[in-house]
Tab-separated table of C-alpha atoms (C1' of nucleotides) in Angstrom:
chain	number	residue	atom	x	y	z
A	260	MET	CA	-12.479	37.227	4.379
A	261	PRO	CA	-10.596	34.120	4.440
A	262	ALA	CA	-8.824	33.693	7.766
A	263	PRO	CA	-5.303	35.087	8.024
A	264	ASN	CA	-2.120	33.185	7.184
A	265	LEU	CA	-2.192	29.529	7.481
A	266	THR	CA	-0.143	27.581	9.955
A	267	GLU	CA	1.511	24.237	9.552
A	268	ALA	CA	-0.682	23.082	12.483
A	269	GLU	CA	-3.725	24.175	10.617
A	270	ILE	CA	-2.711	22.341	7.597
A	271	VAL	CA	-1.923	19.153	9.285
A	272	GLU	CA	-5.205	19.389	11.048
A	273	ALA	CA	-7.205	20.043	7.960
A	274	ALA	CA	-5.461	17.089	6.137
A	275	LEU	CA	-6.247	14.622	8.864
A	276	ARG	CA	-9.928	15.841	8.781
A	277	VAL	CA	-10.065	15.015	5.116
A	278	ILE	CA	-8.259	11.748	5.618
A	279	LYS	CA	-10.655	10.898	8.374
A	280	GLN	CA	-14.039	11.555	6.800
A	281	ASP	CA	-13.283	10.500	3.326
A	282	VAL	CA	-11.210	7.758	1.842
A	283	VAL	CA	-7.434	7.778	1.998
A	284	ASP	CA	-6.995	8.921	-1.600
A	285	ALA	CA	-9.353	11.740	-1.076
A	286	LEU	CA	-6.460	13.892	0.334
A	287	SER	CA	-5.109	15.913	-2.721
A	288	MET	CA	-3.374	19.260	-2.871
A	289	ARG	CA	-6.504	20.708	-4.507
A	290	ARG	CA	-8.842	19.420	-2.146
A	291	LEU	CA	-6.877	20.405	0.926
A	292	SER	CA	-6.541	23.933	-0.276
A	293	ARG	CA	-10.428	23.939	-0.923
A	294	GLU	CA	-10.932	22.846	2.649
A	295	LEU	CA	-8.886	25.827	3.888
A	296	GLY	CA	-10.729	28.164	1.546
A	297	ARG	CA	-7.796	29.026	-0.626
A	298	SER	CA	-6.904	28.647	-4.203
A	299	GLN	CA	-5.970	25.264	-5.576
A	300	MET	CA	-2.044	26.358	-5.383
A	301	ALA	CA	-2.004	27.811	-1.918
A	302	MET	CA	-0.569	24.686	-0.143
A	303	TYR	CA	2.622	24.956	-2.503
A	304	TYR	CA	3.495	28.174	-0.405
A	305	TYR	CA	3.842	26.093	2.654
A	306	VAL	CA	4.933	22.877	1.239
A	307	ALA	CA	7.233	21.718	-1.547
A	308	ASP	CA	4.990	18.987	-2.904
A	309	LYS	CA	2.456	16.377	-2.096
A	310	SER	CA	5.277	14.080	-0.311
A	311	ALA	CA	6.352	16.957	1.856
A	312	LEU	CA	2.613	17.362	2.915
A	313	LEU	CA	2.367	13.658	3.901
A	314	ASP	CA	5.716	14.008	5.792
A	315	LEU	CA	4.299	16.847	7.775
A	316	VAL	CA	1.281	14.821	8.830
A	317	ALA	CA	3.229	11.706	9.464
A	318	ALA	CA	5.671	13.574	11.727
A	319	ALA	CA	2.596	14.873	13.741
A	320	ALA	CA	1.290	11.371	14.128
A	321	LEU	CA	4.595	9.957	15.222
A	322	GLY	CA	5.108	12.549	17.931
A	323	ASP	CA	2.151	10.898	19.663
A	324	ILE	CA	3.636	7.484	19.948
A	325	ALA	CA	4.824	6.839	23.526
A	326	ILE	CA	7.937	4.925	24.149
A	327	PRO	CA	7.725	2.328	26.893
A	328	ASP	CA	9.898	3.051	30.170
A	329	PRO	CA	12.677	0.496	30.916
A	330	ALA	CA	11.036	0.253	34.280
A	331	ASP	CA	8.011	-1.100	32.543
A	332	GLY	CA	9.068	-4.646	32.437
A	333	PRO	CA	11.142	-7.033	30.556
A	334	TRP	CA	12.257	-6.604	27.046
A	335	ASP	CA	9.370	-8.642	25.352
A	336	ALA	CA	6.774	-6.727	27.197
A	337	ARG	CA	8.079	-3.355	26.209
A	338	LEU	CA	8.414	-4.421	22.581
A	339	ARG	CA	4.840	-5.636	22.694
A	340	ALA	CA	3.894	-2.254	24.215
A	341	LEU	CA	5.725	-0.363	21.691
A	342	ILE	CA	4.274	-2.285	18.755
A	343	THR	CA	0.639	-1.795	20.413
A	344	ASN	CA	1.478	2.104	20.533
A	345	ILE	CA	2.415	2.163	16.809
A	346	ASP	CA	-0.564	0.193	15.843
A	347	GLU	CA	-2.696	2.538	17.794
A	348	GLN	CA	-1.534	5.531	15.763
A	349	LEU	CA	-1.983	3.328	12.442
A	350	ARG	CA	-5.625	2.621	13.312
A	351	THR	CA	-6.196	6.285	14.220
A	352	HIS	CA	-4.809	7.669	11.043
A	353	PRO	CA	-5.033	4.832	8.626
A	354	GLY	CA	-4.462	7.277	5.642
A	355	VAL	CA	-1.165	8.068	6.531
A	356	GLY	CA	0.141	4.590	7.481
A	357	GLU	CA	2.566	4.194	4.733
A	358	VAL	CA	4.331	7.430	5.071
A	359	LEU	CA	4.274	7.165	8.874
A	360	LEU	CA	6.191	3.843	8.514
A	361	ASP	CA	8.531	5.215	5.973
A	362	ARG	CA	9.264	8.248	8.147
A	363	MET	CA	10.061	5.971	10.874
A	364	LEU	CA	12.742	4.376	9.006
A	365	SER	CA	14.285	7.537	7.395
A	366	THR	CA	13.844	10.937	9.118
A	367	ASP	CA	12.525	9.948	12.694
A	368	ARG	CA	14.998	8.084	14.561
A	369	ARG	CA	13.313	8.225	17.902
A	370	ILE	CA	11.232	5.040	17.594
A	371	LEU	CA	13.566	3.104	15.590
A	372	ASN	CA	16.264	3.648	18.285
A	373	ALA	CA	13.718	2.718	20.852
A	374	ALA	CA	12.818	-0.453	19.281
A	375	MET	CA	16.517	-1.509	18.530
A	376	GLU	CA	17.582	-0.967	22.085
A	377	ILE	CA	14.809	-2.946	23.331
A	378	LEU	CA	15.906	-5.878	21.072
A	379	LEU	CA	19.519	-5.321	22.075
A	380	GLU	CA	18.596	-5.665	25.684
A	381	GLY	CA	16.654	-8.951	24.741
A	382	GLY	CA	19.960	-10.350	23.821
A	383	PHE	CA	19.984	-10.274	20.008
A	384	GLY	CA	23.263	-9.705	18.301
A	385	ASP	CA	23.756	-6.696	16.103
A	386	GLU	CA	22.459	-8.237	12.863
A	387	ASP	CA	19.727	-10.025	14.553
A	388	VAL	CA	18.437	-6.705	15.928
A	389	LEU	CA	18.175	-5.436	12.292
A	390	MET	CA	16.454	-8.476	11.030
A	391	ALA	CA	14.087	-8.585	14.102
A	392	TYR	CA	13.190	-5.044	13.631
A	393	ALA	CA	12.523	-5.616	9.896
A	394	THR	CA	10.200	-8.441	10.723
A	395	VAL	CA	8.112	-6.197	13.227
A	396	HIS	CA	8.194	-3.392	10.833
A	397	THR	CA	6.997	-5.799	8.028
A	398	TYR	CA	4.121	-6.824	10.135
A	399	LEU	CA	3.072	-3.242	10.993
A	400	PHE	CA	3.215	-2.541	7.314
A	401	GLY	CA	0.884	-5.238	6.687
A	402	ARG	CA	-1.434	-4.117	9.477
A	403	TYR	CA	-1.911	-0.779	8.297
A	404	ARG	CA	-2.972	-2.424	4.815
A	405	VAL	CA	-5.158	-4.831	6.147
A	406	ILE	CA	-6.626	-2.499	8.676
A	407	SER	CA	-9.786	-1.085	6.844
A	408	SER	CA	-10.084	-3.735	4.273
A	409	PRO	CA	-13.376	-5.555	4.178
A	410	PRO	CA	-13.712	-8.998	5.706
A	411	PRO	CA	-13.254	-12.108	3.289
A	412	HIS	CA	-17.022	-12.496	2.324
A	413	GLY	CA	-17.744	-16.071	2.181
A	414	ASP	CA	-18.791	-17.143	-1.069
A	415	ASP	CA	-20.123	-20.153	0.872
A	416	ARG	CA	-19.456	-22.681	-1.720
A	417	ALA	CA	-19.953	-25.770	0.389
A	418	GLY	CA	-17.210	-28.344	1.038
A	419	ASP	CA	-14.191	-26.323	1.471
A	420	THR	CA	-12.263	-25.451	4.497
A	421	VAL	CA	-12.494	-21.810	4.188
A	422	ALA	CA	-16.344	-21.772	3.988
A	423	ARG	CA	-16.525	-23.764	7.274
A	424	LEU	CA	-14.079	-21.606	8.974
A	425	VAL	CA	-15.345	-18.346	7.922
A	426	THR	CA	-18.642	-18.868	9.779
A	427	ARG	CA	-16.489	-18.451	13.010
A	428	LEU	CA	-15.444	-14.780	12.009
A	429	PRO	CA	-18.273	-13.158	13.821
A	430	SER	CA	-16.952	-14.260	17.112
A	431	LEU	CA	-13.507	-12.694	16.566
A	432	SER	CA	-12.713	-8.999	16.972
A	433	GLY	CA	-10.087	-6.893	15.162
A	434	ARG	CA	-8.409	-6.874	18.707
A	435	ASP	CA	-8.327	-10.597	18.698
A	436	PHE	CA	-6.539	-10.742	15.378
A	437	PHE	CA	-3.924	-8.041	16.537
A	438	GLU	CA	-3.229	-9.799	19.716
A	439	PHE	CA	-2.721	-13.161	18.137
A	440	GLY	CA	-0.390	-11.566	15.671
A	441	VAL	CA	1.772	-9.683	18.004
A	442	ASP	CA	1.722	-12.575	20.462
A	443	THR	CA	3.035	-14.835	17.775
A	444	LEU	CA	5.476	-12.504	16.561
A	445	VAL	CA	6.985	-11.887	19.949
A	446	ALA	CA	6.884	-15.564	20.949
A	447	GLY	CA	8.857	-16.199	17.724
A	448	LEU	CA	11.387	-13.706	18.771
A	449	ARG	CA	11.716	-15.027	22.310
A	450	GLU	CA	12.325	-18.500	20.959
A	451	ARG	CA	15.131	-17.336	18.532
A	452	VAL	CA	16.978	-15.600	21.620
A	453	ALA	CA	16.514	-18.796	23.660
A	454	ARG	CA	17.933	-20.924	20.938
A	455	ARG	CA	20.804	-18.634	20.362
A	456	ARG	CA	21.617	-18.899	23.924
A	457	SER	CA	21.860	-22.563	24.074
B	1303	MET	CA	-2.306	-2.476	-39.390
B	1304	PRO	CA	-2.739	-3.094	-35.656
B	1305	ALA	CA	-2.674	-6.678	-34.822
B	1306	PRO	CA	-6.073	-8.441	-34.913
B	1307	ASN	CA	-8.354	-8.724	-31.906
B	1308	LEU	CA	-6.649	-8.734	-28.466
B	1309	THR	CA	-6.732	-11.582	-26.185
B	1310	GLU	CA	-6.829	-11.526	-22.414
B	1311	ALA	CA	-3.542	-13.248	-22.490
B	1312	GLU	CA	-2.087	-10.293	-24.430
B	1313	ILE	CA	-3.603	-7.907	-22.205
B	1314	VAL	CA	-2.025	-9.446	-19.075
B	1315	GLU	CA	1.308	-10.018	-20.591
B	1316	ALA	CA	1.422	-6.151	-21.843
B	1317	ALA	CA	0.311	-5.013	-18.385
B	1318	LEU	CA	2.952	-7.013	-16.682
B	1319	ARG	CA	5.427	-5.554	-19.100
B	1320	VAL	CA	4.566	-2.003	-18.273
B	1321	ILE	CA	4.576	-2.867	-14.475
B	1322	LYS	CA	7.971	-4.595	-14.712
B	1323	GLN	CA	9.738	-1.775	-16.745
B	1324	ASP	CA	8.270	1.278	-15.138
B	1325	VAL	CA	7.068	1.848	-11.657
B	1326	VAL	CA	3.813	0.243	-10.242
B	1327	ASP	CA	1.678	3.304	-10.706
B	1328	ALA	CA	2.752	3.434	-14.527
B	1329	LEU	CA	0.095	1.005	-15.255
B	1330	SER	CA	-2.964	2.997	-16.411
B	1331	MET	CA	-5.886	2.116	-18.745
B	1332	ARG	CA	-4.384	4.744	-21.168
B	1333	ARG	CA	-0.940	3.616	-21.083
B	1334	LEU	CA	-1.882	-0.011	-21.385
B	1335	SER	CA	-3.954	0.702	-24.648
B	1336	ARG	CA	-1.116	2.881	-25.976
B	1337	GLU	CA	1.223	-0.243	-25.260
B	1338	LEU	CA	-1.196	-2.256	-27.417
B	1339	GLY	CA	-1.429	0.084	-29.977
B	1340	ARG	CA	-5.055	1.013	-29.620
B	1341	SER	CA	-7.050	4.128	-28.675
B	1342	GLN	CA	-7.402	4.946	-24.966
B	1343	MET	CA	-10.674	3.544	-24.615
B	1344	ALA	CA	-9.760	-0.017	-26.294
B	1345	MET	CA	-9.321	-1.740	-22.810
B	1346	TYR	CA	-12.904	-1.098	-21.781
B	1347	TYR	CA	-14.093	-3.523	-24.465
B	1348	TYR	CA	-12.133	-6.393	-22.673
B	1349	VAL	CA	-12.441	-5.307	-19.172
B	1350	ALA	CA	-15.091	-3.404	-17.045
B	1351	ASP	CA	-12.788	-1.047	-15.176
B	1352	LYS	CA	-9.355	-0.761	-13.660
B	1353	SER	CA	-9.870	-3.038	-10.892
B	1354	ALA	CA	-11.099	-5.787	-13.048
B	1355	LEU	CA	-8.053	-5.264	-15.194
B	1356	LEU	CA	-5.782	-5.857	-11.959
B	1357	ASP	CA	-7.896	-8.688	-11.120
B	1358	LEU	CA	-6.968	-10.248	-14.474
B	1359	VAL	CA	-3.305	-9.698	-13.758
B	1360	ALA	CA	-3.533	-11.177	-10.154
B	1361	ALA	CA	-5.355	-14.218	-11.292
B	1362	ALA	CA	-2.581	-14.904	-13.597
B	1363	ALA	CA	-0.060	-14.497	-11.046
B	1364	LEU	CA	-1.778	-16.685	-8.371
B	1365	GLY	CA	-2.077	-19.410	-10.697
B	1366	ASP	CA	1.715	-19.759	-10.725
B	1367	ILE	CA	1.952	-20.280	-7.021
B	1368	ALA	CA	2.485	-24.096	-6.061
B	1369	ILE	CA	0.980	-25.601	-3.209
B	1370	PRO	CA	3.143	-28.064	-1.211
B	1371	ASP	CA	2.309	-31.623	-1.193
B	1372	PRO	CA	1.300	-33.297	2.176
B	1373	ALA	CA	4.098	-35.676	1.460
B	1374	ASP	CA	6.564	-32.821	1.542
B	1375	GLY	CA	6.905	-32.862	5.187
B	1376	PRO	CA	5.448	-31.658	8.465
B	1377	TRP	CA	3.039	-28.854	8.833
B	1378	ASP	CA	5.463	-26.069	9.611
B	1379	ALA	CA	7.810	-26.967	6.859
B	1380	ARG	CA	4.918	-26.984	4.387
B	1381	LEU	CA	3.582	-23.554	5.712
B	1382	ARG	CA	7.060	-22.077	5.269
B	1383	ALA	CA	7.242	-23.426	1.669
B	1384	LEU	CA	3.900	-21.938	0.942
B	1385	ILE	CA	4.683	-18.639	2.344
B	1386	THR	CA	7.994	-18.720	0.279
B	1387	ASN	CA	6.114	-19.348	-2.872
B	1388	ILE	CA	3.715	-16.588	-2.356
B	1389	ASP	CA	6.730	-14.270	-1.513
B	1390	GLU	CA	8.418	-15.381	-4.787
B	1391	GLN	CA	5.442	-14.240	-6.815
B	1392	LEU	CA	5.190	-11.022	-4.910
B	1393	ARG	CA	8.902	-10.174	-5.653
B	1394	THR	CA	8.322	-11.198	-9.376
B	1395	HIS	CA	5.289	-8.921	-9.788
B	1396	PRO	CA	5.808	-6.193	-6.998
B	1397	GLY	CA	3.288	-4.014	-8.815
B	1398	VAL	CA	0.280	-6.211	-8.238
B	1399	GLY	CA	1.178	-7.370	-4.787
B	1400	GLU	CA	-1.931	-5.598	-3.274
B	1401	VAL	CA	-4.535	-6.896	-5.565
B	1402	LEU	CA	-2.870	-10.428	-5.549
B	1403	LEU	CA	-3.262	-10.623	-1.841
B	1404	ASP	CA	-6.888	-9.190	-2.003
B	1405	ARG	CA	-7.803	-11.720	-4.510
B	1406	MET	CA	-6.434	-14.580	-2.324
B	1407	LEU	CA	-8.927	-13.589	0.327
B	1408	SER	CA	-11.946	-13.193	-1.793
B	1409	THR	CA	-12.063	-14.861	-5.177
B	1410	ASP	CA	-9.464	-17.214	-5.316
B	1411	ARG	CA	-9.835	-19.865	-2.657
B	1412	ARG	CA	-7.246	-22.274	-3.854
B	1413	ILE	CA	-4.249	-20.976	-1.576
B	1414	LEU	CA	-6.384	-19.834	1.190
B	1415	ASN	CA	-7.624	-23.155	1.409
B	1416	ALA	CA	-4.262	-24.881	1.372
B	1417	ALA	CA	-2.934	-22.608	4.107
B	1418	MET	CA	-5.738	-23.335	6.388
B	1419	GLU	CA	-5.703	-26.840	6.095
B	1420	ILE	CA	-1.959	-26.962	6.984
B	1421	LEU	CA	-2.619	-24.892	9.950
B	1422	LEU	CA	-5.586	-27.343	10.901
B	1423	GLU	CA	-3.190	-30.207	10.687
B	1424	GLY	CA	-0.753	-28.295	12.737
B	1425	GLY	CA	-3.145	-28.647	15.700
B	1426	PHE	CA	-4.639	-25.224	15.792
B	1427	GLY	CA	-8.410	-24.856	16.585
B	1428	ASP	CA	-10.854	-23.311	14.176
B	1429	GLU	CA	-10.611	-19.725	15.392
B	1430	ASP	CA	-6.885	-19.971	15.887
B	1431	VAL	CA	-6.665	-21.108	12.315
B	1432	LEU	CA	-8.117	-17.963	11.195
B	1433	MET	CA	-5.834	-15.758	13.420
B	1434	ALA	CA	-2.700	-17.687	12.427
B	1435	TYR	CA	-3.567	-17.264	8.697
B	1436	ALA	CA	-4.481	-13.604	9.312
B	1437	THR	CA	-1.060	-13.265	10.815
B	1438	VAL	CA	0.741	-14.751	8.015
B	1439	HIS	CA	-1.223	-12.705	5.601
B	1440	THR	CA	-0.689	-9.496	7.273
B	1441	TYR	CA	3.047	-10.324	7.134
B	1442	LEU	CA	2.966	-10.965	3.402
B	1443	PHE	CA	1.151	-7.508	2.971
B	1444	GLY	CA	3.858	-5.913	4.680
B	1445	ARG	CA	6.582	-7.698	2.470
B	1446	TYR	CA	5.125	-6.590	-0.670
B	1447	ARG	CA	5.070	-2.979	0.595
B	1448	VAL	CA	8.600	-3.134	1.748
B	1449	ILE	CA	10.049	-5.232	-1.052
B	1450	SER	CA	11.269	-2.356	-3.299
B	1451	SER	CA	11.554	0.651	-0.887
B	1452	PRO	CA	15.083	1.884	-0.548
B	1453	PRO	CA	17.129	0.819	2.465
B	1454	PRO	CA	16.927	3.141	5.550
B	1455	HIS	CA	19.750	5.444	4.411
B	1456	GLY	CA	21.843	6.183	7.476
B	1457	ASP	CA	21.957	9.856	8.306
B	1458	ASP	CA	25.097	8.898	10.297
B	1459	ARG	CA	24.357	11.117	13.285
B	1460	ALA	CA	26.643	9.752	15.733
B	1461	GLY	CA	25.717	8.470	19.061
B	1462	ASP	CA	22.537	6.601	18.468
B	1463	THR	CA	22.068	2.944	18.234
B	1464	VAL	CA	20.552	3.074	14.750
B	1465	ALA	CA	23.713	4.748	13.270
B	1466	ARG	CA	26.036	1.935	14.791
B	1467	LEU	CA	23.670	-0.856	13.651
B	1468	VAL	CA	22.969	0.299	10.054
B	1469	THR	CA	26.881	-0.339	9.454
B	1470	ARG	CA	26.031	-3.778	9.721
B	1471	LEU	CA	23.424	-3.676	6.702
B	1472	PRO	CA	25.717	-4.396	3.922
B	1473	SER	CA	26.423	-7.780	5.053
B	1474	LEU	CA	22.685	-8.671	5.102
B	1475	SER	CA	20.850	-9.711	1.928
B	1476	GLY	CA	17.184	-9.414	1.298
B	1477	ARG	CA	17.123	-13.190	1.558
B	1478	ASP	CA	18.337	-13.055	5.001
B	1479	PHE	CA	15.726	-10.582	6.099
B	1480	PHE	CA	13.001	-12.775	4.486
B	1481	GLU	CA	14.240	-15.978	6.069
B	1482	PHE	CA	14.527	-14.451	9.541
B	1483	GLY	CA	10.916	-13.127	9.192
B	1484	VAL	CA	9.441	-16.394	8.120
B	1485	ASP	CA	11.389	-18.456	10.698
B	1486	THR	CA	10.333	-15.979	13.410
B	1487	LEU	CA	6.741	-16.280	12.462
B	1488	VAL	CA	6.683	-20.122	12.037
B	1489	ALA	CA	8.493	-20.525	15.325
B	1490	GLY	CA	5.866	-18.192	16.983
B	1491	LEU	CA	3.137	-20.417	15.624
B	1492	ARG	CA	4.890	-23.454	16.704
B	1493	GLU	CA	5.097	-22.205	20.150
B	1494	ARG	CA	1.522	-21.342	20.365
B	1495	VAL	CA	0.436	-24.854	19.230
B	1496	ALA	CA	2.851	-26.295	21.815
B	1497	ARG	CA	1.477	-24.131	24.458
B	1498	ARG	CA	-2.178	-25.029	23.631
B	1499	ARG	CA	-1.517	-28.703	23.858
B	1500	SER	CA	-0.127	-28.434	27.508
C	1128	DA	C1'	-17.810	-7.566	-32.538
C	1129	DC	C1'	-14.206	-4.323	-31.932
C	1130	DC	C1'	-13.154	-0.574	-31.204
C	1131	DT	C1'	-12.442	5.151	-31.714
C	1132	DG	C1'	-13.158	10.243	-30.391
C	1133	DA	C1'	-14.822	13.777	-27.661
C	1134	DA	C1'	-15.878	15.078	-23.331
C	1135	DC	C1'	-16.054	15.481	-18.046
C	1136	DA	C1'	-14.215	15.595	-13.678
C	1137	DC	C1'	-10.479	14.868	-11.536
C	1138	DC	C1'	-4.915	14.893	-10.363
C	1139	DG	C1'	0.281	17.111	-9.412
C	1140	DT	C1'	2.786	20.571	-10.846
C	1141	DT	C1'	5.279	24.842	-13.191
C	1142	DC	C1'	5.342	29.609	-14.050
C	1143	DA	C1'	3.995	34.155	-14.307
C	1144	DA	C1'	1.590	37.462	-11.856
C	1145	DG	C1'	-1.235	40.042	-8.311
C	1146	DT	C1'	-1.714	42.575	-3.502
D	949	DA	C1'	4.797	37.537	2.425
D	950	DC	C1'	1.086	35.310	0.936
D	951	DC	C1'	-1.145	33.729	-2.169
D	952	DT	C1'	-3.912	33.383	-7.201
D	953	DG	C1'	-5.030	32.103	-12.466
D	954	DA	C1'	-3.938	30.036	-16.220
D	955	DA	C1'	-1.755	26.170	-18.320
D	956	DC	C1'	0.244	21.480	-19.124
D	957	DA	C1'	0.363	16.615	-18.980
D	958	DC	C1'	-1.504	13.229	-16.860
D	959	DC	C1'	-5.742	10.087	-14.734
D	960	DG	C1'	-10.516	7.009	-14.839
D	961	DT	C1'	-14.667	6.803	-17.107
D	962	DT	C1'	-19.216	7.705	-19.693
D	963	DC	C1'	-21.574	8.163	-23.929
D	964	DA	C1'	-22.267	8.214	-28.612
D	965	DA	C1'	-20.513	6.874	-32.770
D	966	DG	C1'	-17.868	4.392	-36.547
D	967	DT	C1'	-16.575	0.097	-39.484
DNA sequence: ACCTGAACACCGTTCAAGT
DNA sequence: ACCTGAACACCGTTCAAGT
């Protein structure tokens, strides 16, 4: 006997399970139904289509992202913390990165609001807030894409700069790359505010 | 009579045509063969599989990216120019953005080399060059993803920061967003080098 | 050398039906 | 209310064959 009625929580959980153990694209309507012991059409009772399913999963992941408290420090530290939290979720569920970021822009206003308020406090004008947020968002979009891609396997053709530098790769961790990136981004934003003030 | 033998140039051209007029995912082996008036299997004579086809398209697009001449100015101006050129190609062929960037890392060393040499000249140490390049690359990856996505359609729920700021959107162009992003990134990198020197 | 045809294992999705 | 089964129009790809 196949367990009783499905709940949204069970569906999301199963979806995350599939995404985690297999590759991203392994999540299909049919595959998910199989995972839950139903016929290939069972999901369509709970969810309108595949994009709605992904929305469901993304909403769950978004809820886990903590928003730094104003008491936590100056605007740039809080921005950095928020970016780190989002990145954390992207790394935990790399499969839904795209939908997660899309949803952040459209349906879920919580994080977008938090980010923009931090930027306003930082001293950006209204239009600059939009562009600054877009810059951060774009970077995060890139992160989720880059996250689980293989390292640039050195062809080791002697003589070129790449070949020489690539030998340094083993001493750098994913964390190093992330921190360099966020620090650079935040430093760039800080500099823009400073220049605007003068 | 279906034209004589196909050439790689014709295939790439047809692929770009399909990508341009339809959505990204419209490019399929079968669709491309149809476009060229052959049977669904014809492409497999010229190309090992779909990823090889995309490689072909990406290689063509990569060749069009110009590398700024050392005489063109200081390192940061040249980095900015190179990023602009890459972004240009991403916007021209949004469909192959992912493969294009992947190829830049793996098979095609030309642009990677140029970028890293610019960063070396800028005064970055070996490891910092790698991380700085990764930051730029990540940003570009995000760009290609964000490029043709719809604007954050305002739900217009009164009271929140987002709703207020979104009204400013119409006065900003895609170019504004791009320039803000690159400038921020380059400013951040400049600041890191400066700090390293002191 | 340059393909074509049939077939397999996958998709998302619609539509009608079953308990 | 909670599904199931069959069917349609798509995929990428293998394998054997046709000219």
